[in-house]
PDB file of C-alpha atoms in Angstrom:
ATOM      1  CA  UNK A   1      94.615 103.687 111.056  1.00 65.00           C
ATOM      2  CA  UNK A   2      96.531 106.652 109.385  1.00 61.00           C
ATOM      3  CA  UNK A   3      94.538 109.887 108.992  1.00 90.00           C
ATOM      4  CA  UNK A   4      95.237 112.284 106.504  1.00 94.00           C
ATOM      5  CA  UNK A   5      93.408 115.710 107.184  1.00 95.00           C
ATOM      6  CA  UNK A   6      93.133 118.245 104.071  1.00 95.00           C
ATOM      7  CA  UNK A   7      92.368 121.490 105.961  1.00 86.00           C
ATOM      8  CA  UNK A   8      89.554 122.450 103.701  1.00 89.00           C
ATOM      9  CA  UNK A   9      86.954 120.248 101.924  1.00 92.00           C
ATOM     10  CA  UNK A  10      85.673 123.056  99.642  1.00 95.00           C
ATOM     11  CA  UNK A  11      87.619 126.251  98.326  1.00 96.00           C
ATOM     12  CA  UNK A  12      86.188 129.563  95.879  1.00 97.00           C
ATOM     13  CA  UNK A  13      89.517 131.433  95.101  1.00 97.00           C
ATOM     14  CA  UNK A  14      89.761 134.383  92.644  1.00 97.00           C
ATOM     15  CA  UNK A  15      92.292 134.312  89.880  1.00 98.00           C
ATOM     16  CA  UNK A  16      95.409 135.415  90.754  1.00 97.00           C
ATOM     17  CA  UNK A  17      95.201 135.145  94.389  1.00 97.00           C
ATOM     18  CA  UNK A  18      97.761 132.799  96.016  1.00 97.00           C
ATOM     19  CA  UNK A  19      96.108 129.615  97.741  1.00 97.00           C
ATOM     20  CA  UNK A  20      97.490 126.983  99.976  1.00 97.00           C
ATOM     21  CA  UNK A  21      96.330 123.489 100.196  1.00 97.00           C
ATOM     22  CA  UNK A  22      97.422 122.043 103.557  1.00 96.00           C
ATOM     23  CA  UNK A  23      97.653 118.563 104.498  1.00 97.00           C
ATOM     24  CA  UNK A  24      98.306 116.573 107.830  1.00 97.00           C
ATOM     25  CA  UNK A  25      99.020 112.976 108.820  1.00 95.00           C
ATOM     26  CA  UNK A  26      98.739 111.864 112.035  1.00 93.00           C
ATOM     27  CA  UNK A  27     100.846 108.603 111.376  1.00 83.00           C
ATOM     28  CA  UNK A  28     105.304 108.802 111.024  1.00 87.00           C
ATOM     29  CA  UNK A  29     104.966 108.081 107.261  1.00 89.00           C
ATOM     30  CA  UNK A  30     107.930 109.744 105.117  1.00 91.00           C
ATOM     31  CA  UNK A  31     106.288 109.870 101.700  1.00 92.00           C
ATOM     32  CA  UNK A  32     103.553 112.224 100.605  1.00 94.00           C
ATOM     33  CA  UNK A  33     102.158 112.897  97.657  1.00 95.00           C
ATOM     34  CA  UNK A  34      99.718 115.689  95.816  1.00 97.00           C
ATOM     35  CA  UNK A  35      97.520 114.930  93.110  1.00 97.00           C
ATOM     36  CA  UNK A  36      95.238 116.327  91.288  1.00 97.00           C
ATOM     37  CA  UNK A  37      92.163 114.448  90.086  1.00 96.00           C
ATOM     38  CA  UNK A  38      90.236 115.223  87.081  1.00 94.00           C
ATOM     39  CA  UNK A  39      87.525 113.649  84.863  1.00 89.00           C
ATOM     40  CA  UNK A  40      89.052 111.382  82.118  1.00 88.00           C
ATOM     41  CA  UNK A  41      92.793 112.097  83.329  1.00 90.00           C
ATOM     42  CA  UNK A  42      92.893 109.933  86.684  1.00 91.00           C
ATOM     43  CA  UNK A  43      94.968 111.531  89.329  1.00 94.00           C
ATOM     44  CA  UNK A  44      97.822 113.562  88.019  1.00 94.00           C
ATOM     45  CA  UNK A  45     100.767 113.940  90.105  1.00 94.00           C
ATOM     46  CA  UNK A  46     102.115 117.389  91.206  1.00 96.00           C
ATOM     47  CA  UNK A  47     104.999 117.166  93.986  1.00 96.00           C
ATOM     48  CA  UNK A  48     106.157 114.752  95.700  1.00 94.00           C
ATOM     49  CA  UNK A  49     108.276 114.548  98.802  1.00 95.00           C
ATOM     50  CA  UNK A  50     109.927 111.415 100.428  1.00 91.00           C
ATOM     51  CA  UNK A  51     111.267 113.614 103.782  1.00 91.00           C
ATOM     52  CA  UNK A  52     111.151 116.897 105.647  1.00 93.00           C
ATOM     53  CA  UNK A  53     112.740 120.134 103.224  1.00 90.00           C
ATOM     54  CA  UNK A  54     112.779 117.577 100.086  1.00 92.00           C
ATOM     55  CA  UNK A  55     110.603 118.043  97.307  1.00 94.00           C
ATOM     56  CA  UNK A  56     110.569 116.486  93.378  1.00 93.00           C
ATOM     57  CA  UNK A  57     108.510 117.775  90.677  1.00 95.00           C
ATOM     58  CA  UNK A  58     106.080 115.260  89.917  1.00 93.00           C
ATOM     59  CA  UNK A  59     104.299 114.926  86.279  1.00 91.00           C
ATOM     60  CA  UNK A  60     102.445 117.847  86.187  1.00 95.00           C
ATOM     61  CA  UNK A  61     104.392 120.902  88.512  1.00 96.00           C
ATOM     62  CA  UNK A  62     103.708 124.305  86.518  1.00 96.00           C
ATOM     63  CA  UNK A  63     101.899 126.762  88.603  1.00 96.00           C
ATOM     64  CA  UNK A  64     102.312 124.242  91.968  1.00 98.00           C
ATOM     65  CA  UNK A  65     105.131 124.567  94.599  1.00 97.00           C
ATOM     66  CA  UNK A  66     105.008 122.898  98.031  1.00 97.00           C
ATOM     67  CA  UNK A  67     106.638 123.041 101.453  1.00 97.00           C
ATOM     68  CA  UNK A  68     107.161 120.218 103.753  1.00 97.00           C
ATOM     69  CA  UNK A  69     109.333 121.695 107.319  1.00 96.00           C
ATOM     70  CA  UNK A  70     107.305 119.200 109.731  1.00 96.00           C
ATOM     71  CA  UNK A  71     107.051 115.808 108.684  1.00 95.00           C
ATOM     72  CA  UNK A  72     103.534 115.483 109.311  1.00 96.00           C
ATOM     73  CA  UNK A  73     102.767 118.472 106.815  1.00 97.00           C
ATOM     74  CA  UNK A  74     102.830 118.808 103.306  1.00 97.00           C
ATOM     75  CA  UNK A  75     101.549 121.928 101.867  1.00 97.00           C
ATOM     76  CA  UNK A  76     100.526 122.441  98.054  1.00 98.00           C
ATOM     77  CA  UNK A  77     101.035 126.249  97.167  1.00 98.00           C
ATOM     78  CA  UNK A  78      99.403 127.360  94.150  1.00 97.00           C
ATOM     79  CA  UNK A  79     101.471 131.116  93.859  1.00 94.00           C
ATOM     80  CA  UNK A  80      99.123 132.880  91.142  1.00 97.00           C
ATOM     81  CA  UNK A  81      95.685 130.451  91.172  1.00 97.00           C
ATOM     82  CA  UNK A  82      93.896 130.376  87.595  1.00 97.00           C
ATOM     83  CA  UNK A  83      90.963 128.481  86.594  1.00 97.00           C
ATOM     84  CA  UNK A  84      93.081 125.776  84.680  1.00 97.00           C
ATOM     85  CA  UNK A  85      93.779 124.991  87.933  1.00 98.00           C
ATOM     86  CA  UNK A  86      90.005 124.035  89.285  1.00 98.00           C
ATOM     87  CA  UNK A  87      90.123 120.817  90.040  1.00 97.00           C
ATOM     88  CA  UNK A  88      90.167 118.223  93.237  1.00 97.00           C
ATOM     89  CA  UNK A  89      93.087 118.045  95.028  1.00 98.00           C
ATOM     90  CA  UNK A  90      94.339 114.805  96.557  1.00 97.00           C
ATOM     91  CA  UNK A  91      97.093 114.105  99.152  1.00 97.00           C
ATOM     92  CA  UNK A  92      98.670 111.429  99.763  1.00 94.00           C
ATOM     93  CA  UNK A  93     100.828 109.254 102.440  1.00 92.00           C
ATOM     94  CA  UNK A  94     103.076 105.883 101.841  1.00 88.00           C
ATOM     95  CA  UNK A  95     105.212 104.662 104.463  1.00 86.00           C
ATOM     96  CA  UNK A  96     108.650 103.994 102.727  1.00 81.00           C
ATOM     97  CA  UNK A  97     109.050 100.201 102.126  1.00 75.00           C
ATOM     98  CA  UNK A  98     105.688  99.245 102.859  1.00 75.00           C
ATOM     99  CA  UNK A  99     103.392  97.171 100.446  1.00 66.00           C
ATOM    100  CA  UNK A 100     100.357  98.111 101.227  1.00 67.00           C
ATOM    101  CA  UNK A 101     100.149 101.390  99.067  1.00 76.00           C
ATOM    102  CA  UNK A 102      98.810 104.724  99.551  1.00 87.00           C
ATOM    103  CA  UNK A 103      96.482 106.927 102.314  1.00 90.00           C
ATOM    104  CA  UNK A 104      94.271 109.512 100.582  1.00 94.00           C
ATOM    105  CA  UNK A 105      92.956 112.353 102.438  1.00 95.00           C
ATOM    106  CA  UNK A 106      89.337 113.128 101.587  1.00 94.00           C
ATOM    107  CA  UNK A 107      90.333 115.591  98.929  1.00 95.00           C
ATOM    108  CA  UNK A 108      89.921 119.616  98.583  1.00 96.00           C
ATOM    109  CA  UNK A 109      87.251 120.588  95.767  1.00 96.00           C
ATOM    110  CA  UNK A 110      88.763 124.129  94.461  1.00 97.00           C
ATOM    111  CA  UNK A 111      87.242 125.881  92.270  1.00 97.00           C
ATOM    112  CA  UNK A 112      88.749 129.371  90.716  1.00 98.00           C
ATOM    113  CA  UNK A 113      87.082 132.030  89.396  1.00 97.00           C
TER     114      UNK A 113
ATOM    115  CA  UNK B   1     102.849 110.801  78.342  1.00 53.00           C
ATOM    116  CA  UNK B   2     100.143 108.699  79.864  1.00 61.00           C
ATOM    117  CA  UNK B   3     102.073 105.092  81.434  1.00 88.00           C
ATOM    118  CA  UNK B   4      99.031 103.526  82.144  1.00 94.00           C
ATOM    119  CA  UNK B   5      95.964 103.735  80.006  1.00 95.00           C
ATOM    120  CA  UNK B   6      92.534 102.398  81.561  1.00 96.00           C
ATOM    121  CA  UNK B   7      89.798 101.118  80.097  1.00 96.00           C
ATOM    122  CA  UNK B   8      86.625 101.781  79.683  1.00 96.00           C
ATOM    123  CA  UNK B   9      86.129 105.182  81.300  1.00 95.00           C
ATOM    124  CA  UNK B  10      82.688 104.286  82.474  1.00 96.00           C
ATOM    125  CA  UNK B  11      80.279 101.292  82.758  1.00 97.00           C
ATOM    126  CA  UNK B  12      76.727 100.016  83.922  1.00 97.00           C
ATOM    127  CA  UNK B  13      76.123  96.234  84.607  1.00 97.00           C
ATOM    128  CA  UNK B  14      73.464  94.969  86.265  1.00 97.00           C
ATOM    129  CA  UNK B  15      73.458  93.494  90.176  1.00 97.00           C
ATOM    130  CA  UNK B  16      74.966  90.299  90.100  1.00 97.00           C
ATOM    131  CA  UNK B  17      77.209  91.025  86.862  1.00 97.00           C
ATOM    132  CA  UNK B  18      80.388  90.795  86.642  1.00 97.00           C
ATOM    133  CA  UNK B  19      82.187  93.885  85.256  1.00 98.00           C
ATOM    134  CA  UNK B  20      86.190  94.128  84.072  1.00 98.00           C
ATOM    135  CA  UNK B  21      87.838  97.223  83.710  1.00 98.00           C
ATOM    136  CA  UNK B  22      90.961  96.429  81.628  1.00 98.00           C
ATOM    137  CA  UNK B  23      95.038  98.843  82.145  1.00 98.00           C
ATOM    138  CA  UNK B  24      97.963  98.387  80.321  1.00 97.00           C
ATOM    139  CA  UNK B  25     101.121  99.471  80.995  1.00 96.00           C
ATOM    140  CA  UNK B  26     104.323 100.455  79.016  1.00 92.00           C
ATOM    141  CA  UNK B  27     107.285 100.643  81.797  1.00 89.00           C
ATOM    142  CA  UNK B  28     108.586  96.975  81.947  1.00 89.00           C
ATOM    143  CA  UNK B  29     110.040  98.376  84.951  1.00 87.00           C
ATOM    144  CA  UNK B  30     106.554  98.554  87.470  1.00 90.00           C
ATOM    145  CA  UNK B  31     106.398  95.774  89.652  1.00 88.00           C
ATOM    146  CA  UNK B  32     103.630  96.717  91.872  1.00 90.00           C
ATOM    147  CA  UNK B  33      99.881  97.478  90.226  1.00 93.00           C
ATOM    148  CA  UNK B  34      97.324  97.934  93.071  1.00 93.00           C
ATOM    149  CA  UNK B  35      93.657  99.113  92.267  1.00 96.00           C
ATOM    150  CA  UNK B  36      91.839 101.748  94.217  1.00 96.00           C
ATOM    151  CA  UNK B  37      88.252 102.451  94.804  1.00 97.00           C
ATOM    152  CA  UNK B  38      86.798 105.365  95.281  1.00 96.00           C
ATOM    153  CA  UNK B  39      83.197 106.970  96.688  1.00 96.00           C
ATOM    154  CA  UNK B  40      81.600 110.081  96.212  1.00 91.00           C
ATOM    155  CA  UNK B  41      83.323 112.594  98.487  1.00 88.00           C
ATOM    156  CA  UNK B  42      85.988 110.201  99.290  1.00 91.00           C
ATOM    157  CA  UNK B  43      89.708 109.360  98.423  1.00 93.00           C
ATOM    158  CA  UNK B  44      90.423 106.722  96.945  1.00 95.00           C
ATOM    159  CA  UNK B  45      91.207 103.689  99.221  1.00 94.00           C
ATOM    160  CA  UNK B  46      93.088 101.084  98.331  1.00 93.00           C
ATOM    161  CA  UNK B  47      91.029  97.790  97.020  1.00 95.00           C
ATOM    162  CA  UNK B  48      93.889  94.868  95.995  1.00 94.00           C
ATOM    163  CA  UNK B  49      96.905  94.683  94.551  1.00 92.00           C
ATOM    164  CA  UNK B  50      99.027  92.266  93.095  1.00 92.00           C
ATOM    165  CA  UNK B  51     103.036  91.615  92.273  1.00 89.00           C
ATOM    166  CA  UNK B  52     104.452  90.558  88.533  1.00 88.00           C
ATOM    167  CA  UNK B  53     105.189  87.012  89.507  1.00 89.00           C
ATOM    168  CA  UNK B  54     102.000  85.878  89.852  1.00 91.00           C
ATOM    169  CA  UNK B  55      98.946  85.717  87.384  1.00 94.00           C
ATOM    170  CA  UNK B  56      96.186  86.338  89.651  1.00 96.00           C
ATOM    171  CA  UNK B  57      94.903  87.251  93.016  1.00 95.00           C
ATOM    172  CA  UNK B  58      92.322  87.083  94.655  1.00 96.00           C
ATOM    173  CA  UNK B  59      90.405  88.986  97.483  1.00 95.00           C
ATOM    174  CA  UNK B  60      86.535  88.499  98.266  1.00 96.00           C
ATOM    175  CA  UNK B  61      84.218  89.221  94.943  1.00 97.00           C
ATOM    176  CA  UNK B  62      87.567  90.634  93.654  1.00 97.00           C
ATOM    177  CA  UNK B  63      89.805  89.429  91.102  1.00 97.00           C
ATOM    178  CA  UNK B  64      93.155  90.939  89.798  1.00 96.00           C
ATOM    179  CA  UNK B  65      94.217  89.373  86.482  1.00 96.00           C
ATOM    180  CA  UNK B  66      97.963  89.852  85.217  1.00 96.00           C
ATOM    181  CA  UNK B  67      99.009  89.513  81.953  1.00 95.00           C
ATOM    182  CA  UNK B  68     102.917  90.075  82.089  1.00 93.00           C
ATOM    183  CA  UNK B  69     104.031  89.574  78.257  1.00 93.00           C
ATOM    184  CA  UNK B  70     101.080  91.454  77.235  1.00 95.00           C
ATOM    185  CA  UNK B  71     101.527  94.340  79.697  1.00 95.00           C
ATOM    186  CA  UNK B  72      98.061  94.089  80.719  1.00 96.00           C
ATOM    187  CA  UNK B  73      95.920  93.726  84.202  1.00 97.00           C
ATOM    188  CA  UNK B  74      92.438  93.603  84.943  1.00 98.00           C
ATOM    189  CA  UNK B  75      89.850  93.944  87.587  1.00 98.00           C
ATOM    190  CA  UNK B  76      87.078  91.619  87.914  1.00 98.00           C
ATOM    191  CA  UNK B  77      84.387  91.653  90.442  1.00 98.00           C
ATOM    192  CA  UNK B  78      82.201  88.732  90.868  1.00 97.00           C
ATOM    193  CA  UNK B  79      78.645  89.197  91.962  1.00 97.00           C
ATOM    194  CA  UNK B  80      78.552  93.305  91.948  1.00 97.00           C
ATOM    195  CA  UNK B  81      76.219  95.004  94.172  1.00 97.00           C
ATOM    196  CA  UNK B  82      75.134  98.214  94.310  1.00 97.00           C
ATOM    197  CA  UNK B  83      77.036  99.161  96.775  1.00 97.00           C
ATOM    198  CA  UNK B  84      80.407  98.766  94.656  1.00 97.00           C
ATOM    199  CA  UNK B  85      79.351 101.456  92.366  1.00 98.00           C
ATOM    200  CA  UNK B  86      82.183 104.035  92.586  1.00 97.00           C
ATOM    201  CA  UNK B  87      85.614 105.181  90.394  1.00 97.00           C
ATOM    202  CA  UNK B  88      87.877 102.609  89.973  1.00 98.00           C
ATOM    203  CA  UNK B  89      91.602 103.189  89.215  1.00 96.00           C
ATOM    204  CA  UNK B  90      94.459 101.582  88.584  1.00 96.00           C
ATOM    205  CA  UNK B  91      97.845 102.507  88.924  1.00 94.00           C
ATOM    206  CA  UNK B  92     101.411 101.047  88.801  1.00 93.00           C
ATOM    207  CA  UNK B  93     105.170 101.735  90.592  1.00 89.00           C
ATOM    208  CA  UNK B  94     108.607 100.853  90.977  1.00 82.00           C
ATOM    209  CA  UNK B  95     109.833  99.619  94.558  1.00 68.00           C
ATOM    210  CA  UNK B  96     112.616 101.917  93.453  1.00 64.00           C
ATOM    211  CA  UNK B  97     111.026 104.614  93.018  1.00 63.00           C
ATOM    212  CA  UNK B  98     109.847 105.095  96.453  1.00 63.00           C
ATOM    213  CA  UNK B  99     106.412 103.996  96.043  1.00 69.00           C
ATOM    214  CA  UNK B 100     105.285 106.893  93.398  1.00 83.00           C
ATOM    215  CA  UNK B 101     102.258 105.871  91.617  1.00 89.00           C
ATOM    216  CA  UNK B 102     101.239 106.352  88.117  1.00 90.00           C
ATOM    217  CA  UNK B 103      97.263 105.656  87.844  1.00 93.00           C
ATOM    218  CA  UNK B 104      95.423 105.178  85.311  1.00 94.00           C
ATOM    219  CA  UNK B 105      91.894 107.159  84.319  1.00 94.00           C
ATOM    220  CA  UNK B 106      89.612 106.008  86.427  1.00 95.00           C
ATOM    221  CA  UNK B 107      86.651 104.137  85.569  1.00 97.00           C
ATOM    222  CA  UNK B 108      83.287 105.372  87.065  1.00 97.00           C
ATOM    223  CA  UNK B 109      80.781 101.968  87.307  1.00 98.00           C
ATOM    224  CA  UNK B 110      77.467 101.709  88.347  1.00 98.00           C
ATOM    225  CA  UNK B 111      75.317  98.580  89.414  1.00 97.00           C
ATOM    226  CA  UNK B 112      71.676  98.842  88.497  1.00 97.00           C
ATOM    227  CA  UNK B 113      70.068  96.896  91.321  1.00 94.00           C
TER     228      UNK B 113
END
């Protein structure tokens, strides 16, 4: 089975400081994927990115940026964090072609203060 | 702009019921519509999923309906349990669009034993 490892289950940031979100998949999948999942909304995408140095802008990309230089690593950058931005973060792997859909990490709770 | 709107955002049935949580979509475009469940402290995982050219699927106690000229799916789930009480979402893509999901709300059900 595919693992994807967020490195951090729960996060307490302070406004303003700069956070990153990293995520790991153990599996040679090209897609990932962060989302952000809130009460009533679903999961929101962020960024996307279908291979190593390329990224898209995803739905909802103000105040996110990301880096993937390993394929196995996608990390969600949050450069000034507010607390707009508490919410749980989801990542995300999909094997290009495949049917079978997405691999969710476990998710990162942050909360800003 | 929300592309797939889910309904009801939560629900309670009783064990042995049989709830249906309703999407629609507006892209005539999506030809892939899987449902995900998800647990407390979990991501979401993926549950079934089902194609455009066929009206229904099924897997187990679950049941995807697919209305195609209506834009419409559902999720049925024959003899619920306890144990299926957890978010539900739905979500839709394009093949070419690289497998990028749009999901719906979520819908947060509990089974009363």
């Amino acid at each position: 089975d595919v693992k994807v490892t967020q490195s951090s289950r729960y996060l307490v940031k302070r406004t303003g400081e700069k956070v990153f979100l990293e995520c790991v998949q153990d599996m040679d999948h090209e897609n990932m994927f962060w989302y952000r999942q809130d009460p009533g909304l679903g999961l929101r995408l962020i960024y996307f990115s279908y291979d190593v140095k390329m990224k898209e802008k995803g739905d909802i990309p103000e105040g996110y940026s990301v880096s993937r230089e390993k394929k196995e690593r996608f990390s969600l950058i949050l450069e000034s964090a507010s607390t707009n931005q508490t919410s749980m973060y989801l990542c995300a792997t999909h094997r290009r072609g495949d049917v079978y859909g997405y691999t969710f990490g476990s998710g990162t709770r942050l909360t800003v203060v | 702009q929300q592309q797939v709107k889910q309904s009801p955002q939560s629900l309670i049935v009783q064990k042995g019921g049989i709830p249906i949580i309703n999407c629609a979509y507006e892209n005539t475009a999506f030809d892939y519509f899987p449902w995900y469940q998800q647990f407390p402290g979990k991501g979401p995982a993926l549950l079934i999923a089902i194609r455009p050219d066929v009206s229904e699927k099924k897997e187990g106690r679950f049941t995807i309906s697919f209305n195609k000229s209506a834009k419409q799916f559902s999720l049925h789930i024959m003899d619920s349990q306890p144990g299926d009480s957890a978010t539900y979402f739905c979500a839709a893509s394009t093949y070419n669009q690289g497998g990028k999901l749009i999901f719906g709300q979520g819908t947060e059900l509990s089974v009363k034993p």
